[in-house]
Short mmCIF file of C-alpha atoms and ligand atoms in Angstrom, two decimals:
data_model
loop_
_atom_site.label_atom_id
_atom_site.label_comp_id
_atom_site.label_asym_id
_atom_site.label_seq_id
_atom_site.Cartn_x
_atom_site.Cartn_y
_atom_site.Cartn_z
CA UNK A 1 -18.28 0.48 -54.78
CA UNK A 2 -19.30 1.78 -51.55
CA UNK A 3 -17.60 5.06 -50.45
CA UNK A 4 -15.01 4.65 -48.08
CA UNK A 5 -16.23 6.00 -44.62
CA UNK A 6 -12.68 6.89 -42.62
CA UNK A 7 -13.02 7.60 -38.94
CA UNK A 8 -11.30 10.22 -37.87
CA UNK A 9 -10.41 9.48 -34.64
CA UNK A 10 -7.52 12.08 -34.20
CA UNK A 11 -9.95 14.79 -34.74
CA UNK A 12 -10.40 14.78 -30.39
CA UNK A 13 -6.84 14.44 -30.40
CA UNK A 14 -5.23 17.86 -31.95
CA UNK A 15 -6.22 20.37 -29.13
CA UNK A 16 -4.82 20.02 -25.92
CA UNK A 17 -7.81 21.49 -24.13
CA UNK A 18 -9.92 18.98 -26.00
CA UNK A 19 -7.68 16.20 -25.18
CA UNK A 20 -8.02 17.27 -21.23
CA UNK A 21 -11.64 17.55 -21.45
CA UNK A 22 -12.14 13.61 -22.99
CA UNK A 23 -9.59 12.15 -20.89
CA UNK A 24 -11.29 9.53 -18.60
CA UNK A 25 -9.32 8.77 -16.02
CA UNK A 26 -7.69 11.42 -14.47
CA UNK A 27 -5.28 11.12 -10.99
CA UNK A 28 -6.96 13.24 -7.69
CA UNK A 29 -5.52 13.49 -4.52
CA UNK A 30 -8.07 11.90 -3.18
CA UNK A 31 -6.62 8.48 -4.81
CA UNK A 32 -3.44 8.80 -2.60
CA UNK A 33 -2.27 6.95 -0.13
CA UNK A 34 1.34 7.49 1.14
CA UNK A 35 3.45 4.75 2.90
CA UNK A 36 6.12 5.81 5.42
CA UNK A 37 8.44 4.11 7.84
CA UNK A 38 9.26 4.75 11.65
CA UNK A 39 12.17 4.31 13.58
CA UNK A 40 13.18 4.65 16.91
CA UNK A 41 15.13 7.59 18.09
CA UNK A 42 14.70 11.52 17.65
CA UNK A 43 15.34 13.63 15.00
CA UNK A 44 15.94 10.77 12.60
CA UNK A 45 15.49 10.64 8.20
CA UNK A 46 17.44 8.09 7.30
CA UNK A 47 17.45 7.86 3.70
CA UNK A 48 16.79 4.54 1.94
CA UNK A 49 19.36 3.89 -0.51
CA UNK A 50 17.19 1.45 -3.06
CA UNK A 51 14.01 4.24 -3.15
CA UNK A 52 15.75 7.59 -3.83
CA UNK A 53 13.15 10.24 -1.66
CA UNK A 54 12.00 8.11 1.01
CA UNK A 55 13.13 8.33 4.54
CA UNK A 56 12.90 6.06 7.87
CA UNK A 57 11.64 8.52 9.96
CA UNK A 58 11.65 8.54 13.94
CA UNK A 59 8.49 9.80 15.93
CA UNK A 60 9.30 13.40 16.09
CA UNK A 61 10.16 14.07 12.47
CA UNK A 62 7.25 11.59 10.91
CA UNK A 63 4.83 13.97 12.82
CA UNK A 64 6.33 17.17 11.14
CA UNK A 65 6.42 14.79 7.72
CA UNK A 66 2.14 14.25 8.19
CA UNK A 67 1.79 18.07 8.70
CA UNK A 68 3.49 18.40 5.33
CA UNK A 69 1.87 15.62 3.79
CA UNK A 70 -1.52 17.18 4.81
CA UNK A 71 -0.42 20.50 3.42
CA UNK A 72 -0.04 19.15 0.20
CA UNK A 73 -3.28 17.73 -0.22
CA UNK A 74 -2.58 13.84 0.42
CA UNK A 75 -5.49 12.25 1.97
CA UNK A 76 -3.73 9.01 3.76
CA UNK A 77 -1.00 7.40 4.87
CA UNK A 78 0.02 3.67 5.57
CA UNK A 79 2.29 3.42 8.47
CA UNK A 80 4.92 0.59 8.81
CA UNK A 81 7.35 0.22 12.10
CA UNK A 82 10.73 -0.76 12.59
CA UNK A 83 10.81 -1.65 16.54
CA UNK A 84 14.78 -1.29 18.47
CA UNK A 85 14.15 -5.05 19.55
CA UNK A 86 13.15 -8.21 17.25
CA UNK A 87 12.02 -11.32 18.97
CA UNK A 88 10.73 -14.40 17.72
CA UNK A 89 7.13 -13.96 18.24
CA UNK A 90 7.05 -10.08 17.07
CA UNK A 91 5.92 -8.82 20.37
CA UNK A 92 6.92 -5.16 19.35
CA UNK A 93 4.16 -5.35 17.04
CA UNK A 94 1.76 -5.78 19.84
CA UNK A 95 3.36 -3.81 22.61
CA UNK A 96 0.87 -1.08 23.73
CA UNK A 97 3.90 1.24 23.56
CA UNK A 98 5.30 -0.23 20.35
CA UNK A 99 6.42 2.00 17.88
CA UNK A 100 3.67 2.03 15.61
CA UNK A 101 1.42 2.58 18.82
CA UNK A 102 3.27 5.61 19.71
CA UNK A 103 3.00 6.92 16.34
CA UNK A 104 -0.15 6.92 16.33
CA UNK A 105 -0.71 8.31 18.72
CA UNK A 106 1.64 11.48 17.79
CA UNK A 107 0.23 11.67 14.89
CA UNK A 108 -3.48 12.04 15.78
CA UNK A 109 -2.60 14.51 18.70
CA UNK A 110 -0.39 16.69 16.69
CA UNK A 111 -2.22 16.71 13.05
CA UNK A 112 -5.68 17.29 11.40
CA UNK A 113 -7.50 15.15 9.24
CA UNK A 114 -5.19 12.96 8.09
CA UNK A 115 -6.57 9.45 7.63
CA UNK A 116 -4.41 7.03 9.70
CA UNK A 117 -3.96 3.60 7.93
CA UNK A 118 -1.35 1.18 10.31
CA UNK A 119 -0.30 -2.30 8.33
CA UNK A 120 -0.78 -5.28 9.91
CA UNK A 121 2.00 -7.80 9.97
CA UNK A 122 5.09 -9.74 11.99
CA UNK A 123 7.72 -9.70 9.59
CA UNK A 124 9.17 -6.12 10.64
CA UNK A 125 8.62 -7.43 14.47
CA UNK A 126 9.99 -10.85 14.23
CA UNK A 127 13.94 -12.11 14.65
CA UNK A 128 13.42 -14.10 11.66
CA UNK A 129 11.51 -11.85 9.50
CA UNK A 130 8.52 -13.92 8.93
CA UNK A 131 5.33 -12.84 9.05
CA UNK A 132 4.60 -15.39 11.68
CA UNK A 133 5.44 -17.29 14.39
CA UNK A 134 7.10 -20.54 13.46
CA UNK A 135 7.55 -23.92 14.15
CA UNK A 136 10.84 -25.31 12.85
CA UNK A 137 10.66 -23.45 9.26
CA UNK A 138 6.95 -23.50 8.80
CA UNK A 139 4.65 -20.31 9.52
CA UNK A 140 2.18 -21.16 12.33
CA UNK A 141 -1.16 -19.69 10.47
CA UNK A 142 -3.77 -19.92 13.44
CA UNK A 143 -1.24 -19.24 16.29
CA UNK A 144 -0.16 -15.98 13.59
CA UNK A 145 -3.74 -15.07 13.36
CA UNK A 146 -4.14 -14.22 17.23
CA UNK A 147 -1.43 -11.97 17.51
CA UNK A 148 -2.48 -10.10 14.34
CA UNK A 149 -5.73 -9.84 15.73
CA UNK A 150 -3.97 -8.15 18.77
CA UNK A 151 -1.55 -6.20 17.26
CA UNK A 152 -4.69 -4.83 15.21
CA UNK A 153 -6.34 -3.74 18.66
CA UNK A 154 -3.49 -2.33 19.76
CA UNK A 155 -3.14 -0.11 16.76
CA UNK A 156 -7.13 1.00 16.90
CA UNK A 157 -6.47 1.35 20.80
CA UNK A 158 -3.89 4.08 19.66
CA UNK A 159 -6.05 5.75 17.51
CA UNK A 160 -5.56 4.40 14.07
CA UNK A 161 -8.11 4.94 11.63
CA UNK A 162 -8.51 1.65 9.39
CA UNK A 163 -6.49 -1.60 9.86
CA UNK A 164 -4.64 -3.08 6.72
CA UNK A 165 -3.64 -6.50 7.59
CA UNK A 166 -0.99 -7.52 5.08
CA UNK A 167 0.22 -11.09 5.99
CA UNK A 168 -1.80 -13.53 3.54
CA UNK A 169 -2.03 -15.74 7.16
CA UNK A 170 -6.07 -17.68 6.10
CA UNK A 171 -8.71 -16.52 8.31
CA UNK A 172 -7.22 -13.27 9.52
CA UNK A 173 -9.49 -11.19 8.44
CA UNK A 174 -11.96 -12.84 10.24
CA UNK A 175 -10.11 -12.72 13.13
CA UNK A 176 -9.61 -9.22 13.52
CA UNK A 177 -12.82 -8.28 12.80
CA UNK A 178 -13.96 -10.35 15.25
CA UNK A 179 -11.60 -9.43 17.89
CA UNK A 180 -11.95 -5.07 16.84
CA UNK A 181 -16.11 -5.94 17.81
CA UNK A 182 -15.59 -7.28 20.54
CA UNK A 183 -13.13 -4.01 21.63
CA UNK A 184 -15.51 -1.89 20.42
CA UNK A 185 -14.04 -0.79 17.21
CA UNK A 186 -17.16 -1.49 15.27
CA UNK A 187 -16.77 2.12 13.32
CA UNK A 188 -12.94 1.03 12.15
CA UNK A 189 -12.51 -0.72 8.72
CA UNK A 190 -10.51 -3.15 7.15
CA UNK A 191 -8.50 -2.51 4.07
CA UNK A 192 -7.31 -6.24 3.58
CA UNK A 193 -3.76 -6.96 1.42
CA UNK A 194 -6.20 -9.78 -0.50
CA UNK A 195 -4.36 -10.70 -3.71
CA UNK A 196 -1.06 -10.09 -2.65
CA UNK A 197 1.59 -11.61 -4.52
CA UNK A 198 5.10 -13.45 -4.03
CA UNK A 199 6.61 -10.70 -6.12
CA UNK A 200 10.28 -9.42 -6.96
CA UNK A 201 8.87 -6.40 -6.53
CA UNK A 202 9.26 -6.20 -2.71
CA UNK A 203 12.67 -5.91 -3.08
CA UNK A 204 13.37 -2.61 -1.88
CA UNK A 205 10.92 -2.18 1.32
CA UNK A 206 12.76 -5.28 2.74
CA UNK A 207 15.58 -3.01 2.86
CA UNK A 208 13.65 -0.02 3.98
CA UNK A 209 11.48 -2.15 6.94
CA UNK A 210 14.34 -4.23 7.73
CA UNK A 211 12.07 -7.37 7.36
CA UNK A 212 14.50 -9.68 4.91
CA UNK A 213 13.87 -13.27 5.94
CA UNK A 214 16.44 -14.70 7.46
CA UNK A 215 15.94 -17.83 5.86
CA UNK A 216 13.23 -19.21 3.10
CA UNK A 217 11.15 -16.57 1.61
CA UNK A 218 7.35 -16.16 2.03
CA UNK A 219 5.89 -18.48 -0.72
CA UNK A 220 4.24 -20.21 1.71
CA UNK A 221 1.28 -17.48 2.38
CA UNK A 222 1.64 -15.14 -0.49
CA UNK A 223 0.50 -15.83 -3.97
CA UNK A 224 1.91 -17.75 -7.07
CA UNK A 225 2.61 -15.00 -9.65
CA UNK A 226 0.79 -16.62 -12.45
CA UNK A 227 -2.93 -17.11 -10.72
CA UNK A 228 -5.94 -14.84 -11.08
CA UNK A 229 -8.46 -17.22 -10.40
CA UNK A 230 -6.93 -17.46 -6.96
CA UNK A 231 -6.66 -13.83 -6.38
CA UNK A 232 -10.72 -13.84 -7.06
CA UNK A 233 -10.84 -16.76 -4.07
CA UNK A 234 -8.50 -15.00 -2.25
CA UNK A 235 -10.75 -11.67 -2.14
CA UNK A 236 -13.93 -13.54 -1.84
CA UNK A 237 -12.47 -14.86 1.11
CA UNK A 238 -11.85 -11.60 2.56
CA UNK A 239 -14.84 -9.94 1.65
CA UNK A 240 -16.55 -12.51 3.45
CA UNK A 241 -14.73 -12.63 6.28
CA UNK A 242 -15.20 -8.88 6.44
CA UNK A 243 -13.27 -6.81 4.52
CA UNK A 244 -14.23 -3.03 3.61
CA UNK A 245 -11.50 -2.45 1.08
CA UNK A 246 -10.10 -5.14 -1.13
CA UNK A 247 -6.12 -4.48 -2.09
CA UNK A 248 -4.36 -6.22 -5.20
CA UNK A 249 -0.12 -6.17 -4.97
CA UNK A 250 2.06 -5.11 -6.54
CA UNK A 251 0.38 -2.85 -9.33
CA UNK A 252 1.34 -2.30 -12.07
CA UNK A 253 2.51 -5.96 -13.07
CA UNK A 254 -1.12 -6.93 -11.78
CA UNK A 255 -3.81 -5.26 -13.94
CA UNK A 256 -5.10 -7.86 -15.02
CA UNK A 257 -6.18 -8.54 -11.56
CA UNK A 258 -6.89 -5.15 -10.40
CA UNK A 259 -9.90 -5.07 -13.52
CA UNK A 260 -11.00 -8.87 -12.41
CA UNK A 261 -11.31 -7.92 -9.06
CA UNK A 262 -13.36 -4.41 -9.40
CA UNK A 263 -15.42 -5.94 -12.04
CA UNK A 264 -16.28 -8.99 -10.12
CA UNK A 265 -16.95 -7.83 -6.52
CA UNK A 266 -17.45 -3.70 -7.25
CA UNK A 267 -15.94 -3.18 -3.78
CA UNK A 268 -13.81 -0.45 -2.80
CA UNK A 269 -10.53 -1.61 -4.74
CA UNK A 270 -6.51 -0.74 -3.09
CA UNK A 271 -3.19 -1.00 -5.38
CA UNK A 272 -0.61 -0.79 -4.27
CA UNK A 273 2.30 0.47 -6.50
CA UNK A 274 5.11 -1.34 -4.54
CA UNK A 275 8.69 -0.53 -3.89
CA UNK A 276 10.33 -1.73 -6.90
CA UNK A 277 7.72 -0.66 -9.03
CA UNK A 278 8.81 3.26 -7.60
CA UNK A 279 12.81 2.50 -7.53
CA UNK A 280 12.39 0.67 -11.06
CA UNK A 281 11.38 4.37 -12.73
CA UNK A 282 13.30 6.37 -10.18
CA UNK A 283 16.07 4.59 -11.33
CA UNK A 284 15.55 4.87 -15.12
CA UNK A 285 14.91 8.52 -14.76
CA UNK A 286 18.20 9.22 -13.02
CA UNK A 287 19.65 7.92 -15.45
CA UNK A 288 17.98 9.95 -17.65
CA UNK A 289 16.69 7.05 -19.52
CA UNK A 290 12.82 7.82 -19.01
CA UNK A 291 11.42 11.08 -18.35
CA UNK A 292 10.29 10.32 -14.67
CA UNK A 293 7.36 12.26 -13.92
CA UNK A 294 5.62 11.55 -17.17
CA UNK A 295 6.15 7.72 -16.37
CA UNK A 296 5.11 8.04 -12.67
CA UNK A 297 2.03 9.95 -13.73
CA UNK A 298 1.10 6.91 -16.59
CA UNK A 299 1.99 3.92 -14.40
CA UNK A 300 -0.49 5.61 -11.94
CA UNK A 301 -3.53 6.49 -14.32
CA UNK A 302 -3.17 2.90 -15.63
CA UNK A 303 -3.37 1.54 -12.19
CA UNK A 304 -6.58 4.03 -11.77
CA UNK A 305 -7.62 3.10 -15.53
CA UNK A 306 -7.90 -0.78 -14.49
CA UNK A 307 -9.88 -0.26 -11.55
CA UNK A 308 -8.35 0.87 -8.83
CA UNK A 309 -9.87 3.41 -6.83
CA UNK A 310 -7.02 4.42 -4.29
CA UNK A 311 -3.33 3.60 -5.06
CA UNK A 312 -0.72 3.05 -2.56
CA UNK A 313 2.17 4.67 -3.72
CA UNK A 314 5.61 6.79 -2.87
CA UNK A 315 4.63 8.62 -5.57
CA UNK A 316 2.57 10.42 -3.52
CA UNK A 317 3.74 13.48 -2.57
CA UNK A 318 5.40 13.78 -6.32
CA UNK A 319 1.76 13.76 -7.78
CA UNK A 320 0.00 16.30 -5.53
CA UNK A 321 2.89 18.60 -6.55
CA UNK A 322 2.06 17.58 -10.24
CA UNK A 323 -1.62 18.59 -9.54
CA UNK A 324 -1.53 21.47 -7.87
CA UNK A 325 1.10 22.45 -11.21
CA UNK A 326 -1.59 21.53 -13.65
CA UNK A 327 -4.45 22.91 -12.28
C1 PBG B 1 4.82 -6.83 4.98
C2 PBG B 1 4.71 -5.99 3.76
C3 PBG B 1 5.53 -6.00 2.62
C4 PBG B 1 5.09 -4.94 1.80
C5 PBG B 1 4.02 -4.34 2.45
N1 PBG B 1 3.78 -5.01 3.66
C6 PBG B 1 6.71 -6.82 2.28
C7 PBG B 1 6.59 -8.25 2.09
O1 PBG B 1 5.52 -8.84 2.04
O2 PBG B 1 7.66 -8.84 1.99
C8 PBG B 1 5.70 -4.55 0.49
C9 PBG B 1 5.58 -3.12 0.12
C10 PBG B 1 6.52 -2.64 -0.93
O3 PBG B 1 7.30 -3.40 -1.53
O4 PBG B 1 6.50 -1.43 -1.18
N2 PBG B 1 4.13 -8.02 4.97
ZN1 ZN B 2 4.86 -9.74 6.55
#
């Protein structure tokens, strides 16, 4: 009989500096990027009830926020705005002294290196809260496209440092790219929302952007939960059309995609750990039902784990605390 061989696998596993030293995927800063919301007004941090820790912010205390932000480490930031006025065509989002513009342009006169990312959509703009303009109920794609491609000029015009179009509108991509060229903007990238998903997940930014459709939702332009061979369409697309940085959303419920999508095209790959994936384990750990940092640091190494090489996430600040701790 032939002598039993046992691997010992849990030999690497009883030291803890051992277990450090093997670990392959490990969380930097350098994978952060943070997403924040601004308001009109002065002196403003409104908190947002559904994601315990994050804030609407007005001008003046988002700039004091990025100084923080920059103190601790974090790389990026995404930058959403939630204009005074709505209108039906989103014209805030393309006003050269929208809020988002004005941000902007705080931000990069106040604070040092810290990478400016602006998102690129009408919802937050628009009386409706659709991502487009419409006709009757239905989302106008190639009338959409032109004023993303202007609101993304505005945003570079102000200073921003890559443009992250987040709509799902066909052909966008293209059309900014096109229309940043021909501005000038040769040197800014695109970071493209390219498998994003009609998800439950959003949930909680709706509240937190004020961008709840007034009517329908957005199944018309985002993606049917259960396809991955779309997503890889989807980012083809993109890439062709342009794209620098491909993003899969949500996360966590997506790594399936996340791995497809790295392994396929080997681009530069975004997640982005959405808003209910953050109130989902906020929640639990208030509760003291999960031990919260332990399950914000996992659900982030297994975004990292599947592929991802920056992550999106409100975790943010939480995990450069965690590093600087463990280092
Ligand atoms: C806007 C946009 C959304 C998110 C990012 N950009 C909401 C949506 O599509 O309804 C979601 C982010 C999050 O849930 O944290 N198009
Ligand atoms: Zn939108």
């Amino acid at each position: 009989m032939a002598e039993l061989n046992i691997k010992r696998h849990r030999r690497l596993r009883y030291n803890p500096i051992l277990r450090n030293m093997i670990r392959e995927t490990n969380l930097t800063k350098n994978d952060l990027i943070y997403p924040l919301f601004v308001v009109e007004g002065e002196n403003i941090k409104n908190p947002i009830k559904s994601m315990p820790g994050v804030f609407q912010m007005s001008i003046d205390t988002l700039v004091e926020e990025c100084k923080e932000i920059t103190n601790l480490g974090i790389p990026a930031i995404i930058l959403f705005g939630i204009p005074a006025h709505k209108d039906e065509v989103g014209s805030g989002a393309y006003a050269a002294d929208g809020i988002i513009q004005r941000a902007v342009r705080a931000i990069k006169k106040e604070v040092k290196n810290l990478f400016v990312i602006t998102d690129v959509c009408l919802c937050e703009y628009t009386s409706h809260g659709h991502c487009g303009v419409l006709n009757g109920e239905d989302i106008l794609n190639d009338e959409t496209v032109q004023l993303l491609a202007k609101e993304a000029v505005s945003h570079a015009e102000a200073g921003a440092d890559m443009i992250a179009p987040s709509d799902m509108m066909d052909g966008r991509v293209y059309a900014i790219r096109k229309a940043l060229d021909y501005k000038g903007f040769q040197k800014i990238p695109i970071m493209s929302y390219a498998a994003k998903y009609a998800s439950g997940y959003y949930g909680p930014f709706r509240d937190a952007a004020e961008s709840t459709p007034a009517f329908g939702d957005r199944r018309s332009h985002q993606m049917d939960i259960g396809n991955a061979n779309e997503a890889l369409k989807e980012v083809e697309t993109d890439i062709q059309e342009g794209a620098d940085i491909v993003m899969v959303k949500p996360a966590g419920a997506y790594l399936d995609i996340i791995y497809r999508v790295k392994n396929k095209f080997g681009l530069p790959t975004a997640a982005y750990q959405v808003s209910g994936e953050y109130s989902m384990i906020k929640a639990a750990a208030m509760n003291d039902w999960i031990d919260g940092e332990r399950v914000m640091i996992e659900s982030l190494t297994a975004i990292k784990r599947a592929g991802a090489d920056m992550i999106l996430t409100y975790f943010a600040k939480e995990v450069a605390a965690f590093i600087d701790k463990h280092q």
